[in-house]
Coordinates of C-alpha atoms in Angstrom, one line a residue:
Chain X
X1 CA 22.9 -1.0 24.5
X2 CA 20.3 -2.5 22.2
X3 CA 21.2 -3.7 19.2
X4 CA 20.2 -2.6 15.9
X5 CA 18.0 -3.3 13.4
X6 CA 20.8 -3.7 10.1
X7 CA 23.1 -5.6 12.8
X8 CA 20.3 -8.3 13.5
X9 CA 19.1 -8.0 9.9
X10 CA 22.8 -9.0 8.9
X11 CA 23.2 -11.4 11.5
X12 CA 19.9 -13.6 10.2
X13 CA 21.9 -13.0 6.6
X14 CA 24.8 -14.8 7.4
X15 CA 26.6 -11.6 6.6
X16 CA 28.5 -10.3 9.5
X17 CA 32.2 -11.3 9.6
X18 CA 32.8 -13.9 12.2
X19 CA 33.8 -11.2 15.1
X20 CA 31.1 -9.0 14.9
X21 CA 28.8 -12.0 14.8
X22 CA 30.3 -13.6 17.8
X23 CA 29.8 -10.2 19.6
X24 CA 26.4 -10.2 18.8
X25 CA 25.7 -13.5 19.9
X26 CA 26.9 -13.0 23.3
X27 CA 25.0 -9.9 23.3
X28 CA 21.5 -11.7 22.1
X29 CA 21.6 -14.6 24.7
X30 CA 21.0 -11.5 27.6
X31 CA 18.0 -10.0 25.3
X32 CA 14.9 -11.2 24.4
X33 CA 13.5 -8.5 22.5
X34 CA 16.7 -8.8 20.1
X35 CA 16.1 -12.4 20.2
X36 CA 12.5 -11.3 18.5
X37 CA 13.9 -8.8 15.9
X38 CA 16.0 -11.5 14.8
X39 CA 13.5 -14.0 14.1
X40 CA 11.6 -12.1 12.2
X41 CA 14.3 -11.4 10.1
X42 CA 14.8 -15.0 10.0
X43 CA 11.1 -15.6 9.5
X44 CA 10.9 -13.1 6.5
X45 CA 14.1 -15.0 4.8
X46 CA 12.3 -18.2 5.0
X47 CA 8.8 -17.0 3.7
X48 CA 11.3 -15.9 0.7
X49 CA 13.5 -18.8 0.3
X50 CA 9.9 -21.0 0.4
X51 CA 9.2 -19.0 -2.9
X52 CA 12.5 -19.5 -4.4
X53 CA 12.1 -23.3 -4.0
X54 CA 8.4 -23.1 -5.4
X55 CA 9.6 -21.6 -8.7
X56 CA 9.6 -23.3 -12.3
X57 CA 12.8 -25.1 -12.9
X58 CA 12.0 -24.0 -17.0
X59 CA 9.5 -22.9 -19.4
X60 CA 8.2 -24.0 -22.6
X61 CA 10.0 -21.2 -24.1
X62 CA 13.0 -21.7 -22.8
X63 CA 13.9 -24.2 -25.8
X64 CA 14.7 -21.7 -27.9
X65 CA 16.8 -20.2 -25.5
X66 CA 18.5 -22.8 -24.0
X67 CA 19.4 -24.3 -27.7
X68 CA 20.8 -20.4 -28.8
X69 CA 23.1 -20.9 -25.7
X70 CA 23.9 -24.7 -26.7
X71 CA 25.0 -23.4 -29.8
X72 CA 27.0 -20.9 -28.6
X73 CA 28.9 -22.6 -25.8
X74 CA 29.7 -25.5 -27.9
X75 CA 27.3 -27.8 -25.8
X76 CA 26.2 -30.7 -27.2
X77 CA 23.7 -32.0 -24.9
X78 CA 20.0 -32.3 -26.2
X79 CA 17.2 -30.6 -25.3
X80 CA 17.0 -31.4 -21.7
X81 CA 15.3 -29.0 -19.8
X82 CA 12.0 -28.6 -21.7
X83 CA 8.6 -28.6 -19.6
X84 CA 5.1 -29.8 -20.6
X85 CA 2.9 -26.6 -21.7
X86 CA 1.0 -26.7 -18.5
X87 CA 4.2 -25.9 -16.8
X88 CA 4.1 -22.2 -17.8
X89 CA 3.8 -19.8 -14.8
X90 CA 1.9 -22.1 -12.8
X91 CA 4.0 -23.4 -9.7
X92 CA 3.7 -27.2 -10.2
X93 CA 2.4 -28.9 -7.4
X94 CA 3.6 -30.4 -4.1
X95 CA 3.5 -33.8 -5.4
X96 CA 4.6 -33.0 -8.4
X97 CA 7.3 -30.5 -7.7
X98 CA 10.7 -30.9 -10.1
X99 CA 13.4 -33.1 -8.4
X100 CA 15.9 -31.0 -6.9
X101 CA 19.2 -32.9 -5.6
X102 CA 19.6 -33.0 -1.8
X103 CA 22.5 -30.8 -1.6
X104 CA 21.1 -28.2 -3.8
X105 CA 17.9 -27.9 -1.0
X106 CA 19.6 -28.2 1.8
X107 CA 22.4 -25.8 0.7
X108 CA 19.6 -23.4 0.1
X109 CA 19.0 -23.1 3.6
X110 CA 22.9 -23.6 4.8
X111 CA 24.4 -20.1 2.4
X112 CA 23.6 -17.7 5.5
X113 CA 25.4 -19.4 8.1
X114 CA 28.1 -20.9 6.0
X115 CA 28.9 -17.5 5.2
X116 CA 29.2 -16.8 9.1
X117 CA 30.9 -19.9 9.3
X118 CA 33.9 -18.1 6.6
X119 CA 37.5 -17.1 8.6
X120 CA 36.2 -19.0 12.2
X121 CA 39.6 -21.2 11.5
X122 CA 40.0 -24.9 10.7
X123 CA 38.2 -26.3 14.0
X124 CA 39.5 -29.6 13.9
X125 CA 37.7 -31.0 17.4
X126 CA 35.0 -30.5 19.4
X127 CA 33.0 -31.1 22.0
X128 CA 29.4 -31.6 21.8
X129 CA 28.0 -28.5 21.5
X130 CA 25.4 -29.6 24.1
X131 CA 23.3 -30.9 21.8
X132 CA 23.2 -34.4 22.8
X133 CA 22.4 -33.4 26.1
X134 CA 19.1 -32.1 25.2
X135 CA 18.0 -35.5 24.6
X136 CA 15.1 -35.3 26.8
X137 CA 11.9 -34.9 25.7
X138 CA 10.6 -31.5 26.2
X139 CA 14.0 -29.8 26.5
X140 CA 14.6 -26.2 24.4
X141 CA 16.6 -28.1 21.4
X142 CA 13.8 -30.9 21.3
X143 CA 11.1 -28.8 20.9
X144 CA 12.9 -26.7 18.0
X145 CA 13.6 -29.6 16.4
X146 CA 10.0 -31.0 16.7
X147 CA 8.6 -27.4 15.8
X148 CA 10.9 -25.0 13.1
X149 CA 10.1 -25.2 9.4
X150 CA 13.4 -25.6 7.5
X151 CA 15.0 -22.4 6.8
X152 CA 14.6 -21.2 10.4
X153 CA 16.7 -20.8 13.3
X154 CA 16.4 -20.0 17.4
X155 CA 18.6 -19.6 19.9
X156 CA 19.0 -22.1 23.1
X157 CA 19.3 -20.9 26.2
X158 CA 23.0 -22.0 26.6
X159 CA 23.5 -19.1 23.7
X160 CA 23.7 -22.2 21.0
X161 CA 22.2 -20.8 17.7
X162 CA 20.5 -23.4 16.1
X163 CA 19.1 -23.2 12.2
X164 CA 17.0 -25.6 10.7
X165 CA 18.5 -26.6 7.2
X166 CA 16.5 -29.2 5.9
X167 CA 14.4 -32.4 6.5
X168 CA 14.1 -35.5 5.3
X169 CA 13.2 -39.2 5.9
X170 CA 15.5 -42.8 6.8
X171 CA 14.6 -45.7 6.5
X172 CA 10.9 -45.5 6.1
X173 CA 9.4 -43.4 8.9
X174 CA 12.0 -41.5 10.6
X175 CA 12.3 -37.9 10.0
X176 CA 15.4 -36.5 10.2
X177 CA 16.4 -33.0 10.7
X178 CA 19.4 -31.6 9.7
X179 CA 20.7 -28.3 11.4
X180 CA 23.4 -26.2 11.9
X181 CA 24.5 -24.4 15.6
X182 CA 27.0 -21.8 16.0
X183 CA 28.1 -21.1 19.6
X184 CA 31.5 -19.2 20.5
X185 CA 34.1 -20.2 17.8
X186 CA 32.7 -23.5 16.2
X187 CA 30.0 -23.8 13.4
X188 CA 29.2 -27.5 13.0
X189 CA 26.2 -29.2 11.3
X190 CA 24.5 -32.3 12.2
X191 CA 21.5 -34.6 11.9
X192 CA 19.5 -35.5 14.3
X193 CA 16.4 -38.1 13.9
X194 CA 13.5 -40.0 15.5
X195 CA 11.6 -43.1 15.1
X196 CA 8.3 -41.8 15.6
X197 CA 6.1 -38.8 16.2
X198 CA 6.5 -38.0 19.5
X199 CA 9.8 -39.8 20.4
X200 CA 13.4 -37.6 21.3
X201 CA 15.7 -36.9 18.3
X202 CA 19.0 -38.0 18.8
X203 CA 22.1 -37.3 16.8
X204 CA 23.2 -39.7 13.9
X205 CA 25.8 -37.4 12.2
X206 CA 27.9 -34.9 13.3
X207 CA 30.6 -32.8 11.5
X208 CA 32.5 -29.0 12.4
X209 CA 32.1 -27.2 8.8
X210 CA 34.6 -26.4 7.2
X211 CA 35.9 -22.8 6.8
X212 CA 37.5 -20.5 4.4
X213 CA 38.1 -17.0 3.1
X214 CA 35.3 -17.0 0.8
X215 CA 33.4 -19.9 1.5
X216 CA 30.7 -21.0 -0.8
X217 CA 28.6 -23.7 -0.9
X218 CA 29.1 -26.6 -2.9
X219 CA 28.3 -30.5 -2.3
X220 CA 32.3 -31.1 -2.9
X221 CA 32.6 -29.5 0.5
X222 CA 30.6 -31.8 2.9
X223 CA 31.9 -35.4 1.7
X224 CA 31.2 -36.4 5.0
X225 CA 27.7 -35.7 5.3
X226 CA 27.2 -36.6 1.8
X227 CA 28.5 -40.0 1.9
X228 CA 27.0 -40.6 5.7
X229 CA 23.7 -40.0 3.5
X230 CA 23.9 -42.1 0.9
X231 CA 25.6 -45.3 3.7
X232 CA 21.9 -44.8 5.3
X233 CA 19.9 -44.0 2.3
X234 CA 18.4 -40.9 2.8
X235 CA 15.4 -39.8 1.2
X236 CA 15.0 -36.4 -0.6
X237 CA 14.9 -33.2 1.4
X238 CA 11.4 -32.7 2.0
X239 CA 9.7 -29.7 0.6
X240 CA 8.1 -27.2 3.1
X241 CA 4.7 -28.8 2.3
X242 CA 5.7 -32.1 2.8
X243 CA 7.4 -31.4 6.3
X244 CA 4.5 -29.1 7.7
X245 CA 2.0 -31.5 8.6
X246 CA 5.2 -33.9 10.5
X247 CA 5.9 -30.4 12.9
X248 CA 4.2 -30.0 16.0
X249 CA 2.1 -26.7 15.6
Chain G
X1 CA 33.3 -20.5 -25.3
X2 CA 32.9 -23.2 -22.8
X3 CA 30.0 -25.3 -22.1
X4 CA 30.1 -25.3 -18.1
X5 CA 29.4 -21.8 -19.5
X6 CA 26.6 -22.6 -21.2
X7 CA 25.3 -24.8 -18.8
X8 CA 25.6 -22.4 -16.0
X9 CA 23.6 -19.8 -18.0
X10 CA 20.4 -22.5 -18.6
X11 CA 20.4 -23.8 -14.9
X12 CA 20.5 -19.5 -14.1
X13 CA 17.3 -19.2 -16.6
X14 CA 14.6 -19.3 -13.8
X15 CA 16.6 -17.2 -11.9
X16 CA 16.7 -14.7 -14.3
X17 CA 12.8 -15.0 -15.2
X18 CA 12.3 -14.4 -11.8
X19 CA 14.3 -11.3 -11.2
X20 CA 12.9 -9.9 -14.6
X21 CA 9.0 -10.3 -13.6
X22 CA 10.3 -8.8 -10.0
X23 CA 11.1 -6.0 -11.7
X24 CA 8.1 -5.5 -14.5
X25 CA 5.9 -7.6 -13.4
X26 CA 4.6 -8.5 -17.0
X27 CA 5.4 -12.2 -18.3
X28 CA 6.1 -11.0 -21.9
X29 CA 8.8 -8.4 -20.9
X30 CA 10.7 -10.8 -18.6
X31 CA 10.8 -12.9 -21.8
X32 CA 12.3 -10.3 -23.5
X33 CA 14.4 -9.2 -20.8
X34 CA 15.6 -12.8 -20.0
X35 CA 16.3 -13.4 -23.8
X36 CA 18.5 -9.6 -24.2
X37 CA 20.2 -10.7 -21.3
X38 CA 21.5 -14.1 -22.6
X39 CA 22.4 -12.5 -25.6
X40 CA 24.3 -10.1 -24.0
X41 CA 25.9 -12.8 -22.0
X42 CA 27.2 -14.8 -24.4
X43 CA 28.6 -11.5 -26.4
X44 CA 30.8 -10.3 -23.3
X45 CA 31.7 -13.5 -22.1
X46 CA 35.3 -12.7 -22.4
X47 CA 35.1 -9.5 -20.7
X48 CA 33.4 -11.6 -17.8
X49 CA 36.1 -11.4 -14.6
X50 CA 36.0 -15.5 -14.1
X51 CA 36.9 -14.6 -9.7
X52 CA 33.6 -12.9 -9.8
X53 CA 30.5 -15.2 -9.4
X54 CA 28.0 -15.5 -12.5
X55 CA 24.3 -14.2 -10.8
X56 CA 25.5 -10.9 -9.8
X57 CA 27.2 -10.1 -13.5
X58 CA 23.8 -11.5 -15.0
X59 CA 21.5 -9.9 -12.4
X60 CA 23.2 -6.5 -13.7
X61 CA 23.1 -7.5 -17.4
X62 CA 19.9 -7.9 -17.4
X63 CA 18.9 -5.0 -15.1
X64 CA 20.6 -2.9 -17.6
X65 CA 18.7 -4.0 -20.3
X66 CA 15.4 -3.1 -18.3
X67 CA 16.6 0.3 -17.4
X68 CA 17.3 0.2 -21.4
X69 CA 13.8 -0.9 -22.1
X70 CA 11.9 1.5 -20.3
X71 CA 14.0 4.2 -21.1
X72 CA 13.2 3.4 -24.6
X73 CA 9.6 2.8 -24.0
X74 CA 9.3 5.8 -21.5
X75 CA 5.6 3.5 -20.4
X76 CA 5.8 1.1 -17.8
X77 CA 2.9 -0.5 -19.1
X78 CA 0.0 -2.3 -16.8
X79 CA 1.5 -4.1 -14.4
X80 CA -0.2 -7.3 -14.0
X81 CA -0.2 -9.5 -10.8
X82 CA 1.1 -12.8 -12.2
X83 CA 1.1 -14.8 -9.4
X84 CA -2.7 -14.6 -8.8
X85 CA -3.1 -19.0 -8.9
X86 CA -6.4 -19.9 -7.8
X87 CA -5.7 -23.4 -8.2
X88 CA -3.8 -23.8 -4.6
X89 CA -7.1 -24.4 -3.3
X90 CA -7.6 -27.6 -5.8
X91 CA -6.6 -30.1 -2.7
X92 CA -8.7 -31.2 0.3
X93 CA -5.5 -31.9 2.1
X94 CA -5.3 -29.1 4.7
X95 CA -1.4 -28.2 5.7
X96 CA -0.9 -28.1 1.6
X97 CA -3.5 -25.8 1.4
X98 CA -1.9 -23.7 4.5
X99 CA 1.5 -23.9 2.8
X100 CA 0.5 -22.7 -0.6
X101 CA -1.6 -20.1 1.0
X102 CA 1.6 -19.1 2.9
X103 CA 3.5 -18.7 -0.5
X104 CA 0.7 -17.1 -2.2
X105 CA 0.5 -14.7 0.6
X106 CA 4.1 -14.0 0.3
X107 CA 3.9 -14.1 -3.3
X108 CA 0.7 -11.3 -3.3
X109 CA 2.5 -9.5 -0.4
X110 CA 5.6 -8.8 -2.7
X111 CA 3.6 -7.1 -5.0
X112 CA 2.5 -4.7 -2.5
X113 CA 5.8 -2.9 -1.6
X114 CA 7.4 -0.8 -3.6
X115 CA 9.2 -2.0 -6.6
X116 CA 12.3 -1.1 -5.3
X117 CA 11.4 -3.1 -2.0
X118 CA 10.4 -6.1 -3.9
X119 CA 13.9 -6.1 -6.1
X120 CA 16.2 -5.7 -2.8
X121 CA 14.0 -8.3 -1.3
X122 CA 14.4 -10.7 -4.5
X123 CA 18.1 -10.0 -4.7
X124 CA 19.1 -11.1 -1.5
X125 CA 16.6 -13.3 0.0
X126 CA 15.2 -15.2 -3.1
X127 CA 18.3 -15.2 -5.4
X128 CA 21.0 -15.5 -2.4
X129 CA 23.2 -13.1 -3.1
X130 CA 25.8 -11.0 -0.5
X131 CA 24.8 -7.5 0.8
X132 CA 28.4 -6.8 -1.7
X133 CA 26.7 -8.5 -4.4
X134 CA 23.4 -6.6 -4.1
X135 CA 25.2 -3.6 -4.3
X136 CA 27.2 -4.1 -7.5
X137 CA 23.8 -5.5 -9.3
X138 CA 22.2 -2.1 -7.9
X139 CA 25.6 0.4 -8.3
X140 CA 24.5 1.4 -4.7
X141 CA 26.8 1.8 -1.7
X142 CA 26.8 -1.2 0.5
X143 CA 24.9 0.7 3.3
X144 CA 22.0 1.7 1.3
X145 CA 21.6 -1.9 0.3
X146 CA 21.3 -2.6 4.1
X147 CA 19.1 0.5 5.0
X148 CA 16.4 -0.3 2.1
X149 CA 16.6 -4.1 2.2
X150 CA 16.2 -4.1 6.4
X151 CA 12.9 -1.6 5.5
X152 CA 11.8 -3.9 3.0
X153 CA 12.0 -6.9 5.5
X154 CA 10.1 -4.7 8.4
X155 CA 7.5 -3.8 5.5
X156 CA 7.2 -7.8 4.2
X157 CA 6.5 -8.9 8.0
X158 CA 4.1 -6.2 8.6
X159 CA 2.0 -7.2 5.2
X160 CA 2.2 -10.9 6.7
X161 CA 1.7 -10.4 9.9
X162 CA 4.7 -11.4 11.4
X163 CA 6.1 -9.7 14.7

């Protein structure tokens, strides 16, 4: 039996509870066609996250608003959120585009699957996932990782589902990916970067996330990758302009 | 009142702007809307149930006060397109002019569904929130969130050519 539109719809949402999305996943892996429906449900998420992340961080008229909310809240922080006039509905530029904190990006791209991630149980160990035996050049999980814009996902052929959360550079040129699998019971994210252009990714951080009733995200709840980031001083998480033109086509 | 309440409400001010213009599409009444819904915010603080996150109570605050609005004003007004920017073709450098032509496209594809289509879309795949959420903000059953928002999706790829 084929499976449904809402099903795959809510599957790319991160918002099937963790049995039904198991099911579905073992049922995707035998059908390519359901393989397509969900990646363009994935595909119209990202186009829509991309504008999310393009969007004014404030307005010129928001200081009269944000200091009728100081007042009323009992803040007493200054004016801190006010933007130059040419700021106004005009998307700043890639260049120029407001700092957003590392966490706050890549958890952008993390909600959907942390939500799948909800009820799977504490996993405390784990093995591999197979990812670090698709070192090889040219193997399925290189070539996602040398090809998918943040925010989107595939699956392997060993049934792995594999979602792009964010990109960013180490150490100069390396780009480093950061991603997310889910196969059977475990969720776990991990990095995985290369030297150069053209050279295999290979795992530099690994962790199984964590899971709860309600899970939501927040940078208290990946110590671990946040203090692996800072030990190797990662750079920002790329924007989707800055990483397109480091992705094979 | 508390100030991580305050704070909370100014980092959600884009947020808001954004859902406001999704559903009137004119600059100066998301302005409004944004500004009735803080007020209203801060007002019923108290009443807010703290278990619940903050968009979703926000998102419905302020689509009252739109409902409000055009009940009141029984016009919707001309809708503009804001998000006409001519300017993404200021740069010679040629995957930044692919990418903001990819947002633009999205951004001029939006307008082209329904405006029902466009706020399911914004709800969920722009503001983040649950199917559950959704369907608070909308006072819908879960299921119709799912039925109109998977539509909206096969609509948004068809616009942009995705298949």
């Amino acid at each position: 039996m084929t499976i449904d539109d809402e099903t795959l719809m809510a599957l790319a949402d991160g918002q099937l509870d963790p049995d039904q999305a198991r099911d579905v996943q073992a049922r995707l892996a035998a059908d390519p066609a359901a393989q397509a429906r969900l990646a363009l449900f994935r595909r119209t998420r990202a186009r829509l996250e991309a504008l999310r992340d393009d969007t004014p961080q404030a307005e010129p008229g928001d200081a009269a608003l944000i200091a009728r909310i100081r007042a009323a809240t009992g803040g007493a922080a200054p004016q801190q959120e006010a933007a130059g006039p040419a700021a106004a509905t005009i998307p700043p530029s890639p260049t120029a585009a407001p700092p957003q904190s590392r966490m706050r990006a890549a958890n952008a791209n993390r909600a959907p699957w942390m939500a799948l991630a909800a009820g799977l149980g504490a996993v405390a160990v784990m093995a591999g996932l197979a990812l670090t035996d698709g070192r090889r050049d040219g193997s399925p999980l290189q070539t996602a990782l040398a090809q998918l814009p943040a925010g989107e996902g595939t699956v392997l052929p060993d049934g792995t589902d594999l979602t792009v959360l964010a990109s960013f550079r180490i150490g100069g040129d390396a780009l480093c990916r950061e991603v997310e699998t889910l196969r059977d019971d475990s969720a776990r994210l991990a990095v995985l970067c290369r030297a150069a252009p053209g050279q295999p990714f290979e795992e530099r951080f690994a962790m199984d996330l964590p899971a709860g009733d309600d899970y939501r995200p927040a940078s208290g709840d990946l110590e671990a990758l946040d203090d692996w980031l800072i030990q190797v001083g990662a750079g920002p998480v790329l924007s989707l302009q800055e990483e397109a033109p480091l992705l094979t086509p | 009142m508390d100030a991580a309440f305050g704070d909370a409400l100014i980092r959600l001010l884009p947020n808001l702007r954004r859902y406001a213009l999704s559903l009137c599409r004119r600059p100066d009444l998301a302005d409004d809307l944004v500004q009735i819904t803080v007020e209203r915010a801060i007002t019923h603080h108290a009443a807010r149930d703290p278990a619940q996150r903050l968009e979703p109570w926000l998102f419905r605050i302020l689509r009252n006060a739109f409902i409000d609005t055009t009940r009141r004003q029984r016009t919707e007004g001309t809708r503009v397109d804001v998000t006409d920017h001519p300017e993404i073709l200021a740069t010679d450098d040629a995957p930044l002019i692919e990418a903001r032509l990819m947002l633009a496209a999205t951004r001029s594809a939006m307008t082209r569904l329904s405006p029902e289509q466009e706020e399911i879309l914004t709800l969920v795949c722009i503001e983040g929130l649950s199917y559950a959420e959704a369907a608070q903000v909308l006072d819908v059953p879960k299921g119709t969130v799912m039925s109109r928002l998977s539509r909206a999706r096969l609509a948004l790829a068809a616009l942009l050519g995705i298949n």
